[in-house]
mmCIF file of C-alpha atoms in Angstrom:
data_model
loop_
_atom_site.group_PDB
_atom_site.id
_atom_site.type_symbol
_atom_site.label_atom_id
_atom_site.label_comp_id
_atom_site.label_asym_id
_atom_site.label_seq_id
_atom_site.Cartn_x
_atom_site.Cartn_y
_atom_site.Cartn_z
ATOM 1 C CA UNK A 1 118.115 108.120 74.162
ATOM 2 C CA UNK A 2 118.694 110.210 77.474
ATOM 3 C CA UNK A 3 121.670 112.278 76.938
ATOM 4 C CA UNK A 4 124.499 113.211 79.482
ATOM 5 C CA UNK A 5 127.235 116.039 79.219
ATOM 6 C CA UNK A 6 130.667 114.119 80.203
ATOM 7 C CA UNK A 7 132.692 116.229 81.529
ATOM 8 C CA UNK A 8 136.308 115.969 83.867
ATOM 9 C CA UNK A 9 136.692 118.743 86.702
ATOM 10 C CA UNK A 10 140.011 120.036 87.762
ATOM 11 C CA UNK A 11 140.851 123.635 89.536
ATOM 12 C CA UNK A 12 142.389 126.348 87.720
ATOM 13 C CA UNK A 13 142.857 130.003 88.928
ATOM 14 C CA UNK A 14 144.363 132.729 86.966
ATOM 15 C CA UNK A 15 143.532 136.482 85.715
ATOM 16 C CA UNK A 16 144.155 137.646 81.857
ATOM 17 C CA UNK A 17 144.543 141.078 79.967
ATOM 18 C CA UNK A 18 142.092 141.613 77.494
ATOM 19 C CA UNK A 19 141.522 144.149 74.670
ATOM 20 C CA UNK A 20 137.626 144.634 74.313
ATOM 21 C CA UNK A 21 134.400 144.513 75.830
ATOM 22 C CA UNK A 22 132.149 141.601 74.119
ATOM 23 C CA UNK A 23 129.623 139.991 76.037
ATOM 24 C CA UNK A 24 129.315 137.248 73.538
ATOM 25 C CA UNK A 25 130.737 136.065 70.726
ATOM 26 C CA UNK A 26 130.487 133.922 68.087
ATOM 27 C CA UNK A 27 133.351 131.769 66.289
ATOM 28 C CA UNK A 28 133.179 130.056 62.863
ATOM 29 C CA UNK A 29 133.532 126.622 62.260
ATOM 30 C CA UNK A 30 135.169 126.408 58.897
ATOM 31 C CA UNK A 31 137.971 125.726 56.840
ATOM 32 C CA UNK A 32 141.302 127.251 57.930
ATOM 33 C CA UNK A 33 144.252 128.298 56.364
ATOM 34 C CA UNK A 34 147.498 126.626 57.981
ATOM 35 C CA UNK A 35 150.939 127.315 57.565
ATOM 36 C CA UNK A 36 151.897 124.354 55.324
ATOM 37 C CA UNK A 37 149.446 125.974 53.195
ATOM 38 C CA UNK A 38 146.817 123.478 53.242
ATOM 39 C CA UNK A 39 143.205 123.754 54.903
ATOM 40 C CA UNK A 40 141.699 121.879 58.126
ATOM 41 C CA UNK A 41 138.089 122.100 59.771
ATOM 42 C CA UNK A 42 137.539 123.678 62.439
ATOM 43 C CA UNK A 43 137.517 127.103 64.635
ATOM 44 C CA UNK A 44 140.011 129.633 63.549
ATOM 45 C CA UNK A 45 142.197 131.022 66.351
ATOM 46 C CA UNK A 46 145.530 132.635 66.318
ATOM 47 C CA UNK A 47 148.724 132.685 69.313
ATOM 48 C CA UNK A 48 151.624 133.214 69.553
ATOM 49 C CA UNK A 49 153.681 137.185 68.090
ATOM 50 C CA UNK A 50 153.750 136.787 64.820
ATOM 51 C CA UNK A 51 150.581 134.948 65.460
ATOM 52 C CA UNK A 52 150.617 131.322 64.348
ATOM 53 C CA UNK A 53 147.566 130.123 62.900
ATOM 54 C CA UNK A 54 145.161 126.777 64.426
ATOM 55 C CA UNK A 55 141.889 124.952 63.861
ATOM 56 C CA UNK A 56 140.461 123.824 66.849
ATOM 57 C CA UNK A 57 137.176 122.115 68.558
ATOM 58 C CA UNK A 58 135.778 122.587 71.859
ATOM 59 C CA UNK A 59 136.527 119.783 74.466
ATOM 60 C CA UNK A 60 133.928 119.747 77.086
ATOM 61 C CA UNK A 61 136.103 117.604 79.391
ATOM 62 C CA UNK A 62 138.974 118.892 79.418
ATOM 63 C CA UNK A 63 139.673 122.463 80.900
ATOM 64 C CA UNK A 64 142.928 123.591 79.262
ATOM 65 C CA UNK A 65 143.846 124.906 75.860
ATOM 66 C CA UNK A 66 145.582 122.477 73.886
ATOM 67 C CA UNK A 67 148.310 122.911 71.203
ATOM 68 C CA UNK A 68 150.366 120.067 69.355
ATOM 69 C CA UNK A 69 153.864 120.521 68.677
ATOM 70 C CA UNK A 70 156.128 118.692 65.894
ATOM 71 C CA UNK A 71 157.780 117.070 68.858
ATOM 72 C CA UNK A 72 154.053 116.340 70.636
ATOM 73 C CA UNK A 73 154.033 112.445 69.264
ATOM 74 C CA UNK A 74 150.230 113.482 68.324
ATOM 75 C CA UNK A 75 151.264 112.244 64.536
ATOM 76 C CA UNK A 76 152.831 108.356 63.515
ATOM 77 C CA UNK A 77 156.233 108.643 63.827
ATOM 78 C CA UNK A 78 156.361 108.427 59.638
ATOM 79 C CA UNK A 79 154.010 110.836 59.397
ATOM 80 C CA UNK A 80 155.578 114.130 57.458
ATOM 81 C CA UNK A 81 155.590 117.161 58.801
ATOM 82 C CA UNK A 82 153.287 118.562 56.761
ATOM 83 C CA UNK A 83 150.671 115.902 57.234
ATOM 84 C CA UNK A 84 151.399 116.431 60.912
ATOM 85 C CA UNK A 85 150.050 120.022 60.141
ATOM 86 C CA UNK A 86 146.993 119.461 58.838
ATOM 87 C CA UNK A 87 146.296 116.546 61.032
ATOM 88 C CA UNK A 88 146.441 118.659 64.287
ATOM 89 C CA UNK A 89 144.894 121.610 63.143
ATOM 90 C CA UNK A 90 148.442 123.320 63.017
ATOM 91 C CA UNK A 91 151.582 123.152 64.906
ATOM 92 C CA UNK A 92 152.592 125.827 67.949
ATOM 93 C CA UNK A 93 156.268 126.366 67.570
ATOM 94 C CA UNK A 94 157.866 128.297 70.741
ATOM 95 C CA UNK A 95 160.990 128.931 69.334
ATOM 96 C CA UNK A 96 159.422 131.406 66.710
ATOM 97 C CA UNK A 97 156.935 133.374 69.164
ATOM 98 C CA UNK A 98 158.590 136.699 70.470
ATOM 99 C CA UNK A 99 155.820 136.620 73.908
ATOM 100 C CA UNK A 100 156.408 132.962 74.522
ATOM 101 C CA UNK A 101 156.840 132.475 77.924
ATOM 102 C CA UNK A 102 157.750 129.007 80.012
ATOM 103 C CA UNK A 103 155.197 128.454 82.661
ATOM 104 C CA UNK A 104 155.907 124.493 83.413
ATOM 105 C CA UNK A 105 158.072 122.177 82.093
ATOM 106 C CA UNK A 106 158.963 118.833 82.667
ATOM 107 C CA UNK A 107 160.963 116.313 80.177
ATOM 108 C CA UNK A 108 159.129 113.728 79.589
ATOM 109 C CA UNK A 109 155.400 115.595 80.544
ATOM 110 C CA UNK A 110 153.189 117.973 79.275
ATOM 111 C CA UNK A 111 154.849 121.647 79.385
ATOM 112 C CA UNK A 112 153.078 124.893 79.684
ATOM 113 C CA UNK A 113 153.457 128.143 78.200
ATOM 114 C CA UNK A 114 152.380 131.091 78.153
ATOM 115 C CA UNK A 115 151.656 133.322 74.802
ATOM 116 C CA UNK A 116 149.476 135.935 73.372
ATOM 117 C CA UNK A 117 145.949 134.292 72.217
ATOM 118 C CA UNK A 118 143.496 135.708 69.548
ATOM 119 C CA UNK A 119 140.515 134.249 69.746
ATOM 120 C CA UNK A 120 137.571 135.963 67.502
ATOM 121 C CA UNK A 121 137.934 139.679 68.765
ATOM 122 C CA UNK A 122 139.619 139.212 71.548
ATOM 123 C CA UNK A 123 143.104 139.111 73.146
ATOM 124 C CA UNK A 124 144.508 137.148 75.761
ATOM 125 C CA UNK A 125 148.118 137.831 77.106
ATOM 126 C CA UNK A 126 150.224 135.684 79.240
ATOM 127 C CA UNK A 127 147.403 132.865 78.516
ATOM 128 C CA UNK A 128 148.316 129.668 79.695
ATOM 129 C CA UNK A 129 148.558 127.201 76.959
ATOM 130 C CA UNK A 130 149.479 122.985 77.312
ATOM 131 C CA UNK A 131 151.680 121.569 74.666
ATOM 132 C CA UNK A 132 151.053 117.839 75.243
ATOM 133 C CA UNK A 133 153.680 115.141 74.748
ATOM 134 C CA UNK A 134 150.964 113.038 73.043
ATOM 135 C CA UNK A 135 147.546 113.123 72.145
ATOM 136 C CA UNK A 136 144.820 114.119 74.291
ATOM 137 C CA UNK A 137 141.671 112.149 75.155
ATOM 138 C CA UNK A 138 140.206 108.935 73.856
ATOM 139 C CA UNK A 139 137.673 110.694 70.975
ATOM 140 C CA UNK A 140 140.320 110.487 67.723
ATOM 141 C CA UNK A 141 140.074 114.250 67.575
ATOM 142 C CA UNK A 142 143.640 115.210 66.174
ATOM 143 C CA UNK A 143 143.235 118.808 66.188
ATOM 144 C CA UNK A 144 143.811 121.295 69.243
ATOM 145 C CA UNK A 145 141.650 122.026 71.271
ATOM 146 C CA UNK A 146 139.803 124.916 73.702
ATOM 147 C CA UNK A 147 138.951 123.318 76.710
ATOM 148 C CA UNK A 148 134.873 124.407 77.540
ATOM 149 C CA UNK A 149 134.286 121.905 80.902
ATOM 150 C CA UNK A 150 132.842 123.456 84.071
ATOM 151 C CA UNK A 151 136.277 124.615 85.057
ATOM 152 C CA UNK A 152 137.491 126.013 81.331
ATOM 153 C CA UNK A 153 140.722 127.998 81.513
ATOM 154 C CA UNK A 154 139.063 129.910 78.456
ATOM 155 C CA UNK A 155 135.631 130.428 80.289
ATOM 156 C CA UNK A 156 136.990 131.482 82.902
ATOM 157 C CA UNK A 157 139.891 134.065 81.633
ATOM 158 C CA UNK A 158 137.230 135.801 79.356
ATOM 159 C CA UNK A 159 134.079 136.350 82.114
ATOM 160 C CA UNK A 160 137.111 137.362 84.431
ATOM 161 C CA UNK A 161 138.375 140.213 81.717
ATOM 162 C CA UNK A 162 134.604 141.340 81.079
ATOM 163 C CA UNK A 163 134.819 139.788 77.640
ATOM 164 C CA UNK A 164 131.850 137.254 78.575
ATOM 165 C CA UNK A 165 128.642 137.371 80.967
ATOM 166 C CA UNK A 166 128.354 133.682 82.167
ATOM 167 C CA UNK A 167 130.275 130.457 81.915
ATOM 168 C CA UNK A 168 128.328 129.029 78.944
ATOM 169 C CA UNK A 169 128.957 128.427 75.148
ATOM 170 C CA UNK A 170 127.011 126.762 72.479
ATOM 171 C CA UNK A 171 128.021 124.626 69.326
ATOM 172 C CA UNK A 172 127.289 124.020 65.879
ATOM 173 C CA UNK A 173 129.452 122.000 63.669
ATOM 174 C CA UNK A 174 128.188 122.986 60.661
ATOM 175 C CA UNK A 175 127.081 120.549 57.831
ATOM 176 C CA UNK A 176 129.609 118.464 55.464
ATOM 177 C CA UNK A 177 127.961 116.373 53.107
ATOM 178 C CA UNK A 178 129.474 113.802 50.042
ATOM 179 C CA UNK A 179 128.823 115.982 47.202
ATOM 180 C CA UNK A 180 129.191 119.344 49.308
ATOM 181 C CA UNK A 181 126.408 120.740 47.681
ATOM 182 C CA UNK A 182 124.842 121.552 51.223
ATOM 183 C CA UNK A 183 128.150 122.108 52.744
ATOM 184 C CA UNK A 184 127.485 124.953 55.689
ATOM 185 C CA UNK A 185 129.898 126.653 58.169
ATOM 186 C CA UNK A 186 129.291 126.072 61.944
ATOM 187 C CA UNK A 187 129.461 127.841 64.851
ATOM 188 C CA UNK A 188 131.088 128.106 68.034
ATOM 189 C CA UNK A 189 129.513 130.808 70.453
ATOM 190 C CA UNK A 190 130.887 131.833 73.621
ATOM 191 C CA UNK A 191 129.134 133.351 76.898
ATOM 192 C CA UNK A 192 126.069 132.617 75.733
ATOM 193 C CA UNK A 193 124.026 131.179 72.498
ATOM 194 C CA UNK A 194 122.511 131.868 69.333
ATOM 195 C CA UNK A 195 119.155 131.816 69.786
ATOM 196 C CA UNK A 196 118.067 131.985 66.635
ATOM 197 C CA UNK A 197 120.158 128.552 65.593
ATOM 198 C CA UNK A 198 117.553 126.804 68.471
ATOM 199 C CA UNK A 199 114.634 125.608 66.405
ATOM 200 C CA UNK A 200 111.441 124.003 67.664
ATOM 201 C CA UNK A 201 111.543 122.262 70.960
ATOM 202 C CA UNK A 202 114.267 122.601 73.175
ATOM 203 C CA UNK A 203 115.192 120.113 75.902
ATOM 204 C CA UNK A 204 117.184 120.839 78.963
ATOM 205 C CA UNK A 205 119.204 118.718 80.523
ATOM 206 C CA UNK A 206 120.858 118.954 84.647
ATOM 207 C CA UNK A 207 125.018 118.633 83.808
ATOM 208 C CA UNK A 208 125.915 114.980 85.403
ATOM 209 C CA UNK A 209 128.815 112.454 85.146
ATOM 210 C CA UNK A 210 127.719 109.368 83.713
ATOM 211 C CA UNK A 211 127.304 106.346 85.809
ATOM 212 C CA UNK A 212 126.214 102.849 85.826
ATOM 213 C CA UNK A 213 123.097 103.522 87.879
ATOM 214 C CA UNK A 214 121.560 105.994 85.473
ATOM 215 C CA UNK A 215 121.677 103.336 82.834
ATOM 216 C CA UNK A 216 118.015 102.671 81.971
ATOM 217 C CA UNK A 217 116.044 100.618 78.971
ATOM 218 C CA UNK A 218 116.598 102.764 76.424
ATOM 219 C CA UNK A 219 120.185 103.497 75.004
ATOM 220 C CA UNK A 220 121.951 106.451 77.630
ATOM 221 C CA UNK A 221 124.816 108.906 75.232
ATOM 222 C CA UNK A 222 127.410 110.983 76.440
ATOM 223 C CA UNK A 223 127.938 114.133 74.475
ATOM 224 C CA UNK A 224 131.395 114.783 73.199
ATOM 225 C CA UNK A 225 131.723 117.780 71.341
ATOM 226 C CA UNK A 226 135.293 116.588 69.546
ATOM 227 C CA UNK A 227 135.139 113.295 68.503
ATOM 228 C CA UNK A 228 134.688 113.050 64.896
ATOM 229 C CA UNK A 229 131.504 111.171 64.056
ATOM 230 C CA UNK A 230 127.972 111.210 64.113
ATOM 231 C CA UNK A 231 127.506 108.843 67.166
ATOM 232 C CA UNK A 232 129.548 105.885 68.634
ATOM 233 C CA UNK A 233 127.177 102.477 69.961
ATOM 234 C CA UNK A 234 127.680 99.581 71.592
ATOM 235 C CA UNK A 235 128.927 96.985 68.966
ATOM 236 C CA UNK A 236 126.275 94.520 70.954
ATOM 237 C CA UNK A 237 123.549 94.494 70.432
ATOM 238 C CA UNK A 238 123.525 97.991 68.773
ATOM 239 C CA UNK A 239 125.588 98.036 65.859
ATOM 240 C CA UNK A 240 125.152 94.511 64.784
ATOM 241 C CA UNK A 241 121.698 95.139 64.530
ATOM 242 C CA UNK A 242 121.884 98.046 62.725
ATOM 243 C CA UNK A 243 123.678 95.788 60.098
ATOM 244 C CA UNK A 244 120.960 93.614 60.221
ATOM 245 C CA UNK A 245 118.248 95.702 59.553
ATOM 246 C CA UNK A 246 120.343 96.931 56.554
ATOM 247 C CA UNK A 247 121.301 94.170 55.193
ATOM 248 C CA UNK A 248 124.703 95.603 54.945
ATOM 249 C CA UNK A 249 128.193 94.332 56.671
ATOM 250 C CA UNK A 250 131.617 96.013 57.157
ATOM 251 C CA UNK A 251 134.919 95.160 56.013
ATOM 252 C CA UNK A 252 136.858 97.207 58.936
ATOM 253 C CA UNK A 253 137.273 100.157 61.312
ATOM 254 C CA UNK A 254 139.161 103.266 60.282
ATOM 255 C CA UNK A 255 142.284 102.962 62.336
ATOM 256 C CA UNK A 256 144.753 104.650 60.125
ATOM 257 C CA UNK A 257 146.354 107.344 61.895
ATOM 258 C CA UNK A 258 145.969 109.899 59.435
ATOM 259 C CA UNK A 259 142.164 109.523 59.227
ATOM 260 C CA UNK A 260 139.959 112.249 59.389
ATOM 261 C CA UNK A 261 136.794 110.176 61.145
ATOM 262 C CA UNK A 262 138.682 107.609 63.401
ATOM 263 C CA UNK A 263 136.843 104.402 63.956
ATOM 264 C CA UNK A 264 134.176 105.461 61.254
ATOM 265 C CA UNK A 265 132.955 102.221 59.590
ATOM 266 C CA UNK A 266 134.318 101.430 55.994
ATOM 267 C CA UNK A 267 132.046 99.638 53.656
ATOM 268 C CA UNK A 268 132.000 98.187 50.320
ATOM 269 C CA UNK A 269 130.583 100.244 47.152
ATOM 270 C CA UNK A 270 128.154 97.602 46.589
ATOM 271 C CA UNK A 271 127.227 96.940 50.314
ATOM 272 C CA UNK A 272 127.149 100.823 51.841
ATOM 273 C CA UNK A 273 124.077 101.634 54.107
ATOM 274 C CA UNK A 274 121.890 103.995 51.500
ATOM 275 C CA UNK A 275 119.146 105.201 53.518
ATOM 276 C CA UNK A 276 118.862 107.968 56.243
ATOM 277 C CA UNK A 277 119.532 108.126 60.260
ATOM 278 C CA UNK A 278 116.893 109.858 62.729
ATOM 279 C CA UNK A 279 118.497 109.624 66.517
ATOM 280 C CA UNK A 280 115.481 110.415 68.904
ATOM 281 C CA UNK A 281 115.697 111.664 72.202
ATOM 282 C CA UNK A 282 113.130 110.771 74.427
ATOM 283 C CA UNK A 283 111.035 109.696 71.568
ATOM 284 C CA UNK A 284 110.157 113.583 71.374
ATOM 285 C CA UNK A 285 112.806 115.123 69.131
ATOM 286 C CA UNK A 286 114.434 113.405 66.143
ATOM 287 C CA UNK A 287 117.323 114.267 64.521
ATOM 288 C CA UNK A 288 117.626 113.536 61.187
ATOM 289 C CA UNK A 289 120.890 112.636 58.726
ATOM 290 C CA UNK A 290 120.343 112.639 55.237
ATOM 291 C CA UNK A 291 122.590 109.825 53.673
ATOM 292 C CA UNK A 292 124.990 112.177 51.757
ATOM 293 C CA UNK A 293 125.761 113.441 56.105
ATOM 294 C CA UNK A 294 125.697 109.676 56.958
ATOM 295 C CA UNK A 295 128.081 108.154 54.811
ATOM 296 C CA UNK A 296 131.211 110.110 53.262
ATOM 297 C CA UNK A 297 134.041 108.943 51.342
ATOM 298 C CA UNK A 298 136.887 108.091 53.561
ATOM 299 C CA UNK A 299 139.404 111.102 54.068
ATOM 300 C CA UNK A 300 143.310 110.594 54.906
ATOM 301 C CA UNK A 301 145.805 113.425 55.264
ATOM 302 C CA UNK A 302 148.709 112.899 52.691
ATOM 303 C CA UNK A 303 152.178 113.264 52.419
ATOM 304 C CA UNK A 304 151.969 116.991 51.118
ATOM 305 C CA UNK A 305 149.217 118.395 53.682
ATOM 306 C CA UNK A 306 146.498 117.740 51.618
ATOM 307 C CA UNK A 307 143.081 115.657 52.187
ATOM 308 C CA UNK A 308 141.923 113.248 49.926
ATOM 309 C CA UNK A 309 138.684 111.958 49.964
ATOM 310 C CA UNK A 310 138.285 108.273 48.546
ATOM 311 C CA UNK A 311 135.052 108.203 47.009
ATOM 312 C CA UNK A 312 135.663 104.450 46.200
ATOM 313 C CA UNK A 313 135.774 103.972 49.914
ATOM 314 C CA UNK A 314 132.842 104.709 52.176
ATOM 315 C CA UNK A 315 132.765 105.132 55.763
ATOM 316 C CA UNK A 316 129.704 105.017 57.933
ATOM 317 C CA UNK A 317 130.078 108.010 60.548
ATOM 318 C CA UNK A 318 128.786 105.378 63.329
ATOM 319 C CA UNK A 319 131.776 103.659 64.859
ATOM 320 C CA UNK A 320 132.104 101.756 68.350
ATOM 321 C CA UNK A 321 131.426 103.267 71.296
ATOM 322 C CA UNK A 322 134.014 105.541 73.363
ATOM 323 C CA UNK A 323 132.209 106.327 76.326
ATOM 324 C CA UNK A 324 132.985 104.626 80.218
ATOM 325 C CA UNK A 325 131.302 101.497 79.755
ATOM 326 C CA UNK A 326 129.509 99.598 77.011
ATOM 327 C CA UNK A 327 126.546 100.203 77.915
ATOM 328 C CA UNK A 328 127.094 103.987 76.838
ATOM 329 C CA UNK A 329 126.434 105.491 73.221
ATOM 330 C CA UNK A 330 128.575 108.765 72.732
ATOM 331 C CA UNK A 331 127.155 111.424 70.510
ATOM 332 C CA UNK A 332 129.990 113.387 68.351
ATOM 333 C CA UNK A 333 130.301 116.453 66.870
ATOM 334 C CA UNK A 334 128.992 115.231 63.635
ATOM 335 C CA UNK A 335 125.861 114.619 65.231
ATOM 336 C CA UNK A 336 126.111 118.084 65.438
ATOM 337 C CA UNK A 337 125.343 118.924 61.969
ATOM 338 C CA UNK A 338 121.478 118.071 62.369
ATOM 339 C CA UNK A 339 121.333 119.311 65.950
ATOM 340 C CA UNK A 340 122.432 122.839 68.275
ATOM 341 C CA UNK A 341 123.952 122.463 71.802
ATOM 342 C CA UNK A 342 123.928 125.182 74.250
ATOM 343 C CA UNK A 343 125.761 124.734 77.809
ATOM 344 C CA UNK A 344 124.919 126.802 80.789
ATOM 345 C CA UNK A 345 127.675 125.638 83.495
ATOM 346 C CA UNK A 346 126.111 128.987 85.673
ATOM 347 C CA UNK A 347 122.418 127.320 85.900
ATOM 348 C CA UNK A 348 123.837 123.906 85.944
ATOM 349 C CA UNK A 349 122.045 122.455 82.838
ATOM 350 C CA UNK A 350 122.517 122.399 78.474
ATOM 351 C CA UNK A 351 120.052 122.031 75.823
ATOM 352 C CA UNK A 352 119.624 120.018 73.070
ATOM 353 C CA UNK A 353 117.456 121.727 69.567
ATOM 354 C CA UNK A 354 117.284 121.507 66.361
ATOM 355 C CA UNK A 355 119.405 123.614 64.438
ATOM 356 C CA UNK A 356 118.309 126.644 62.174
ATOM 357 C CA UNK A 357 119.988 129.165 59.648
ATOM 358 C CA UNK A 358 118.760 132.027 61.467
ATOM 359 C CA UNK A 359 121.434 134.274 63.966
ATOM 360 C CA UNK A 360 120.926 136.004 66.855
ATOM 361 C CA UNK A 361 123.071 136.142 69.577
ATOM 362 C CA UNK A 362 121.783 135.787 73.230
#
């Protein structure tokens, strides 16, 4: 498998304030506290005076900051408000935020505003946030999100204000397992990595769109940082085979729109995959998912906020594939769990590790 960084490019120009003078710095990935009271994965940021609170992932291909709103359409229209909540990570409300500020809007479009943004240590004013009308992207990632693509409003507003050295930023999702015995926190680093996370071989990779002409024998992947599962394939010949050589069979894709891992794979009890899942690259570094990673029980968002986990029904985090064409495999940020990705936009390339306990910021 010969991995590619997918990324969108768009121009965006703007200086920020800023309150301190990090290099580098690392975010958790982790369970956060939102205002209906109820928790959501993902990396803890704050905007808005008082400061509303948000879980978030990294988008590599989009460049903007994205918040949902209750009036975003990013939830069913039955879907309660507090479900709506959890599902997005959190819900930016305008009206309440004393340094709110109208930068575009449009009925009927994607407005932008401009509000105070806390993000680990540091402070952005005036910072240019989108509230989209619906939801963003073709991954199933509900949750907000900090845009991290070659052109990142955030990248760019932080190594402006001194608060970063380069244009790069590295990700860890963290682990989440069935029984949550190994459950970890991740990490999201940015202007620069965590060196010590890297373990063993490293592989670096030049930053290209994916196209039909780099499609060779083996089975090419997009990375996409925010979609929710391990890996996405090609439903022919990949996936089928895959049932095959398990001897199991499916009995539907996760559509529901308060689904944690859209377009996971739901399986009987009796017929679940039971083994493990090594994805190599190159046939020189294999990543390794221990069942308990592989297959989870299948999480909704109900009624109240909450998230329950059905551990009569398991889903497979492999689903079908997302990328441009179906001859692509996309690799999610659950893949994540078993591997470290570090993005260098500056020297044009990112690398692909294993992942370690260790810390140390470089």
């Amino acid at each position: 498998m010969s991995p590619s960084l997918w990324t969108a490019l768009a121009a965006v120009s703007t200086a920020y304030a800023a309150s301190d003078n990090s290099q580098v710095f690392a975010l958790p990935v982790k369970d956060v506290s939102l205002s209906n009271g109820k928790l959501m994965r993902g990396v803890p940021i704050s905007a808005g005076t008082p400061s509303q609170s948000f879980a978030v992932v990294p988008q590599a291909h989009f460049d903007d900051t994205i918040l949902y709103t209750k009036s975003s359409g990013a939830c069913a229209s039955n879907a309660t408000s507090a479900t709506c909540v959890t599902l997005c990570g959190g819900l930016y409300d305008q009206q309440t935020s004393s340094s709110s500020s109208t930068i575009d809007q449009d009925p009927g479009n994607d407005s932008i505003v401009g509000d105070d943004l806390l993000i680990g240590n540091s402070s952005l004013s005036d910072y240019p946030i989108v509230l989209p009308i619906t939801e963003w992207g073709p991954t199933g990632n509900t949750l907000g999100s900090l845009g991290v693509s070659p052109n990142s409003t955030l990248l760019n507003a932080l190594l402006t204000a001194g608060k970063i050295a380069s244009r790069s930023y590295s990700w860890w999702w963290g682990v989440q397992t069935s029984t949550n015995l190994a459950a970890t926190d991740g990490q999201l680093v940015l202007g620069g990595f965590d060196a010590a996370k890297m373990q063993g071989s490293q592989y670096s990779f030049p930053l290209v769109a994916p196209t039909r002409t780099a499609l060779l024998a083996c089975l090419q992947a997009c990375i996409m940082p925010d979609a929710p599962l391990i890996a996405y394939i090609p439903q022919t010949p990949y996936f089928k085979t895959f049932q095959a050589l398990t001897g199991t069979s499916n009995v539907g894709t996760e559509l529901q729109p308060a689904t944690l891992n859209y377009q996971g794979m739901l399986f009987p009890q009796s017929n679940v995959y039971k083994g493990n899942l090594t994805i190599s690259i190159n046939n020189e570094i294999a990543f390794e998912f221990p069942n308990d990673q592989l297959v989870l029980p299948n999480a909704n968002v109900q009624p109240d906020g909450s998230i329950l986990a059905d551990q009569a029904a398991p889903e497979l985090l492999l689903g079908s594939v997302l990328g441009p064409s179906s001859g692509w495999a996309v690799l999610g940020r659950s893949f994540f769990q078993a591997a470290y990705l570090a993005v260098n936009y500056d020297a044009g390339n990112f690398t692909i590790s294993l992942w370690a306990r260790e810390e140390r910021l470089a």
